[in-house]
Amino acid sequence: DAKTTQPNSMESNEEEPVHLPCNHSTISGTDYIHWYRQLPSQGPEYVIHGLTSNVNNRMASLAIAEDRKSSTLILHRATLRDAAVYYCILRVNRDDKIIFGKGTRLHILP
Amino acid sequence: SAVISQKPSRDICQRGTSLTIQCQVDSQVTMMFWYRQQPGQSLTLIATANQGSEATYESGFVIDKFPISRPNLTFSTLTVSNMSPEDSSIYLCSVEDPVAYEQYFGPGTRLTVT
């Protein structure tokens, strides 16, 4: 399975942007980069995914390095409700199972 | 998106007994997954359950311990058999939306084995 590396934890101030990094140096050409997050006492929820180009949706932006060996999830204006564990995951195709790593625990300071 | 419900939401069970967890989806889906999340840990995939075929188990998980049923496209069950305190975890089901390329997760079943 392709692997990702994320910092164990990060802190950010409320109402400021947050950049969550992910390294995936062994990524193959067909691997999609997915991000999920798990709020306290809830199941994980999908955040965003991309292949090569940067992606934006209502929740976040995904910036993918040109060599695809790293990516950054960007929360443009963090709120207290964004405090969660964020998982960066590589998926080969639409039938591929999701293997969760340890993720990054994001703390938001009021 | 899909809405997933799980029953029970939590339970406390005695060692040696079995518990069956139900997962209900509000739309028809082909692929369903069962995960375990031990206290303070990340999620671990137990098995993939596709309708009409036997579940596929991940390394470290066996059918005798975690039998799975998938009788139709909206429902699945996971049984935790002959429980021990080490089985105390949150058990979650999820479904894949292959068009959106997203997975949706249920709220989880919190199991405590005494």
CSV table of C-alpha atoms in Angstrom, one decimal:
chain,number,residue,atom,x,y,z
A,1,ASP,CA,0.0,0.0,0.0
A,2,ALA,CA,1.2,3.5,-0.8
A,3,LYS,CA,2.1,5.4,2.4
A,4,THR,CA,1.6,8.9,3.6
A,5,THR,CA,3.4,10.9,6.3
A,6,GLN,CA,1.7,13.6,8.3
A,7,PRO,CA,2.7,15.5,11.5
A,8,ASN,CA,1.1,14.0,14.6
A,9,SER,CA,-0.5,17.3,15.6
A,10,MET,CA,-0.8,21.0,14.7
A,11,GLU,CA,-2.2,24.1,16.3
A,12,SER,CA,-3.8,27.1,14.7
A,13,ASN,CA,-5.6,30.2,15.8
A,14,GLU,CA,-9.3,30.6,15.1
A,15,GLU,CA,-10.1,32.6,12.0
A,16,GLU,CA,-6.7,32.1,10.5
A,17,PRO,CA,-5.7,29.8,7.6
A,18,VAL,CA,-4.4,26.4,8.3
A,19,HIS,CA,-2.0,24.4,6.1
A,20,LEU,CA,-1.9,20.7,6.8
A,21,PRO,CA,1.0,19.0,5.0
A,22,CYS,CA,1.2,15.4,3.7
A,23,ASN,CA,4.2,13.6,2.2
A,24,HIS,CA,3.6,10.8,-0.2
A,25,SER,CA,7.0,10.3,-1.9
A,26,THR,CA,6.1,6.8,-3.2
A,27,ILE,CA,3.0,7.9,-5.0
A,28,SER,CA,2.3,6.3,-8.3
A,29,GLY,CA,0.8,8.0,-11.4
A,30,THR,CA,-2.6,6.6,-10.8
A,31,ASP,CA,-2.9,7.4,-7.1
A,32,TYR,CA,-5.5,9.9,-6.1
A,33,ILE,CA,-4.9,12.0,-3.0
A,34,HIS,CA,-7.8,12.0,-0.6
A,35,TRP,CA,-8.4,13.9,2.7
A,36,TYR,CA,-10.9,12.8,5.3
A,37,ARG,CA,-11.4,14.2,8.8
A,38,GLN,CA,-12.9,12.8,12.0
A,39,LEU,CA,-14.5,15.2,14.4
A,40,PRO,CA,-14.7,14.2,18.0
A,41,SER,CA,-17.1,11.3,18.6
A,42,GLN,CA,-18.1,11.0,15.0
A,43,GLY,CA,-17.2,8.9,12.0
A,44,PRO,CA,-14.8,10.2,9.4
A,45,GLU,CA,-16.1,12.6,6.7
A,46,TYR,CA,-14.8,13.2,3.2
A,47,VAL,CA,-13.1,16.6,2.7
A,48,ILE,CA,-11.6,16.7,-0.7
A,49,HIS,CA,-9.6,14.7,-3.3
A,50,GLY,CA,-7.4,15.4,-6.3
A,51,LEU,CA,-5.0,13.8,-8.8
A,52,THR,CA,-2.7,16.5,-10.2
A,53,SER,CA,-4.3,19.9,-10.3
A,54,ASN,CA,-5.2,21.9,-7.2
A,55,VAL,CA,-8.8,21.5,-6.1
A,56,ASN,CA,-11.2,23.7,-4.2
A,57,ASN,CA,-14.6,23.0,-2.6
A,58,ARG,CA,-16.7,24.5,0.0
A,59,MET,CA,-14.8,22.9,2.8
A,60,ALA,CA,-11.1,23.3,1.8
A,61,SER,CA,-8.5,23.6,-0.9
A,62,LEU,CA,-6.0,20.9,-1.9
A,63,ALA,CA,-2.6,22.0,-3.2
A,64,ILE,CA,-0.7,19.3,-4.9
A,65,ALA,CA,3.1,19.6,-5.6
A,66,GLU,CA,4.2,19.5,-9.2
A,67,ASP,CA,6.0,16.2,-8.6
A,68,ARG,CA,3.0,14.9,-6.6
A,69,LYS,CA,5.2,13.8,-3.8
A,70,SER,CA,3.5,16.1,-1.3
A,71,SER,CA,0.2,17.9,-0.9
A,72,THR,CA,-1.3,20.5,1.5
A,73,LEU,CA,-4.8,20.7,2.7
A,74,ILE,CA,-5.8,24.3,3.2
A,75,LEU,CA,-8.6,25.5,5.5
A,76,HIS,CA,-8.9,29.1,4.6
A,77,ARG,CA,-10.4,30.3,7.9
A,78,ALA,CA,-10.3,27.9,10.7
A,79,THR,CA,-13.2,27.7,13.2
A,80,LEU,CA,-13.4,25.8,16.5
A,81,ARG,CA,-15.6,23.2,14.6
A,82,ASP,CA,-12.6,22.4,12.4
A,83,ALA,CA,-10.8,20.8,15.4
A,84,ALA,CA,-10.4,17.2,14.2
A,85,VAL,CA,-8.0,14.5,13.1
A,86,TYR,CA,-7.2,15.0,9.4
A,87,TYR,CA,-6.2,11.9,7.3
A,88,CYS,CA,-4.3,12.1,4.1
A,89,ILE,CA,-4.9,8.9,2.1
A,90,LEU,CA,-3.8,7.6,-1.3
A,91,ARG,CA,-6.3,5.6,-3.4
A,92,VAL,CA,-5.6,3.9,-6.6
A,93,ASN,CA,-9.1,3.7,-8.1
A,94,ARG,CA,-12.8,3.9,-7.2
A,95,ASP,CA,-12.9,0.3,-6.0
A,96,ASP,CA,-9.9,0.8,-3.7
A,97,LYS,CA,-10.3,0.4,0.0
A,98,ILE,CA,-9.3,3.2,2.3
A,99,ILE,CA,-6.4,2.5,4.6
A,100,PHE,CA,-6.2,5.1,7.4
A,101,GLY,CA,-2.8,6.3,8.8
A,102,LYS,CA,-2.5,8.1,12.1
A,103,GLY,CA,-3.5,11.5,10.7
A,104,THR,CA,-2.9,15.0,12.1
A,105,ARG,CA,-4.7,16.1,15.1
A,106,LEU,CA,-5.6,19.8,14.5
A,107,HIS,CA,-6.2,22.0,17.6
A,108,ILE,CA,-7.9,25.3,17.1
A,109,LEU,CA,-7.1,28.0,19.7
A,110,PRO,CA,-9.8,30.6,20.4
B,1,SER,CA,-24.5,11.6,-0.3
B,2,ALA,CA,-25.6,8.6,1.7
B,3,VAL,CA,-27.0,8.5,5.2
B,4,ILE,CA,-25.9,5.6,7.3
B,5,SER,CA,-27.3,4.4,10.6
B,6,GLN,CA,-25.9,1.9,13.0
B,7,LYS,CA,-27.5,-0.2,15.7
B,8,PRO,CA,-26.9,-0.3,18.6
B,9,SER,CA,-25.1,3.0,19.1
B,10,ARG,CA,-23.4,1.5,22.1
B,11,ASP,CA,-23.4,-1.6,24.2
B,12,ILE,CA,-21.7,-3.2,27.2
B,13,CYS,CA,-21.3,-6.9,26.9
B,14,GLN,CA,-19.8,-9.7,28.9
B,15,ARG,CA,-16.8,-11.6,27.7
B,16,GLY,CA,-17.6,-14.8,25.8
B,17,THR,CA,-20.8,-13.5,24.3
B,18,SER,CA,-21.4,-12.2,20.8
B,19,LEU,CA,-22.9,-8.9,19.5
B,20,THR,CA,-24.3,-8.2,16.1
B,21,ILE,CA,-24.0,-4.7,14.8
B,22,GLN,CA,-26.4,-3.5,12.1
B,23,CYS,CA,-25.6,-1.0,9.3
B,24,GLN,CA,-28.4,0.5,7.3
B,25,VAL,CA,-27.9,2.8,4.3
B,26,ASP,CA,-30.6,5.0,2.7
B,27,SER,CA,-29.6,4.1,-0.8
B,28,GLN,CA,-28.4,1.1,-2.7
B,29,VAL,CA,-24.6,0.7,-2.6
B,30,THR,CA,-22.4,-2.1,-3.9
B,31,MET,CA,-19.4,-1.7,-1.6
B,32,MET,CA,-19.6,-1.6,2.2
B,33,PHE,CA,-16.8,-1.6,4.6
B,34,TRP,CA,-16.4,-2.4,8.3
B,35,TYR,CA,-13.8,-0.7,10.5
B,36,ARG,CA,-12.6,-0.9,14.1
B,37,GLN,CA,-11.3,2.1,16.0
B,38,GLN,CA,-9.6,1.2,19.3
B,39,PRO,CA,-9.4,3.8,22.0
B,40,GLY,CA,-7.2,6.7,20.9
B,41,GLN,CA,-6.2,5.0,17.7
B,42,SER,CA,-6.9,5.4,14.0
B,43,LEU,CA,-9.3,3.3,12.1
B,44,THR,CA,-8.4,-0.3,11.0
B,45,LEU,CA,-10.2,-1.9,8.1
B,46,ILE,CA,-11.8,-5.2,9.1
B,47,ALA,CA,-13.4,-6.4,5.9
B,48,THR,CA,-15.0,-5.4,2.6
B,49,ALA,CA,-18.6,-6.6,2.1
B,50,ASN,CA,-20.0,-6.6,-1.4
B,51,GLN,CA,-23.5,-7.8,-2.0
B,52,GLY,CA,-23.7,-11.2,-3.5
B,53,SER,CA,-20.2,-12.3,-2.5
B,54,GLU,CA,-18.3,-13.4,0.5
B,55,ALA,CA,-16.7,-10.7,2.6
B,56,THR,CA,-13.0,-10.1,2.1
B,57,TYR,CA,-11.1,-9.9,5.4
B,58,GLU,CA,-7.9,-7.9,6.0
B,59,SER,CA,-4.9,-9.4,7.6
B,60,GLY,CA,-5.4,-10.1,11.2
B,61,PHE,CA,-9.2,-10.5,11.0
B,62,VAL,CA,-11.0,-13.8,10.4
B,63,ILE,CA,-14.5,-14.8,9.5
B,64,ASP,CA,-15.0,-17.0,12.6
B,65,LYS,CA,-14.4,-14.0,14.9
B,66,PHE,CA,-16.1,-11.3,12.7
B,67,PRO,CA,-18.8,-12.9,10.5
B,68,ILE,CA,-20.4,-10.5,8.1
B,69,SER,CA,-23.7,-10.7,6.3
B,70,ARG,CA,-24.7,-8.6,3.3
B,71,PRO,CA,-28.2,-9.7,2.3
B,72,ASN,CA,-29.0,-6.8,0.1
B,73,LEU,CA,-27.7,-3.5,-1.3
B,74,THR,CA,-28.8,-1.4,1.7
B,75,PHE,CA,-27.9,-3.5,4.8
B,76,SER,CA,-25.1,-5.3,6.4
B,77,THR,CA,-24.3,-6.9,9.8
B,78,LEU,CA,-21.0,-7.5,11.6
B,79,THR,CA,-20.9,-9.9,14.5
B,80,VAL,CA,-18.2,-9.7,17.1
B,81,SER,CA,-18.0,-13.3,18.4
B,82,ASN,CA,-16.7,-14.7,21.7
B,83,MET,CA,-15.8,-11.3,22.9
B,84,SER,CA,-12.9,-10.4,25.1
B,85,PRO,CA,-12.0,-7.0,26.7
B,86,GLU,CA,-9.6,-6.5,23.7
B,87,ASP,CA,-12.6,-6.2,21.4
B,88,SER,CA,-13.7,-3.0,23.2
B,89,SER,CA,-13.7,-0.5,20.3
B,90,ILE,CA,-15.8,1.6,18.2
B,91,TYR,CA,-17.0,-0.3,15.1
B,92,LEU,CA,-17.9,1.7,12.0
B,93,CYS,CA,-19.4,0.9,8.7
B,94,SER,CA,-18.9,2.9,5.5
B,95,VAL,CA,-20.1,2.8,1.9
B,96,GLU,CA,-18.5,3.9,-1.3
B,97,ASP,CA,-20.0,6.3,-3.8
B,98,PRO,CA,-18.0,5.3,-6.9
B,99,VAL,CA,-19.3,8.3,-8.9
B,100,ALA,CA,-18.4,10.9,-6.3
B,101,TYR,CA,-15.3,8.9,-5.3
B,102,GLU,CA,-16.2,9.4,-1.7
B,103,GLN,CA,-16.9,7.2,1.3
B,104,TYR,CA,-19.6,7.9,3.8
B,105,PHE,CA,-19.3,6.6,7.4
B,106,GLY,CA,-21.8,5.7,10.0
B,107,PRO,CA,-21.8,7.1,13.5
B,108,GLY,CA,-20.2,4.0,14.9
B,109,THR,CA,-21.1,1.5,17.6
B,110,ARG,CA,-19.2,1.8,20.9
B,111,LEU,CA,-18.6,-1.6,22.3
B,112,THR,CA,-17.3,-2.2,25.8
B,113,VAL,CA,-16.5,-5.8,26.9
B,114,THR,CA,-16.3,-6.5,30.6
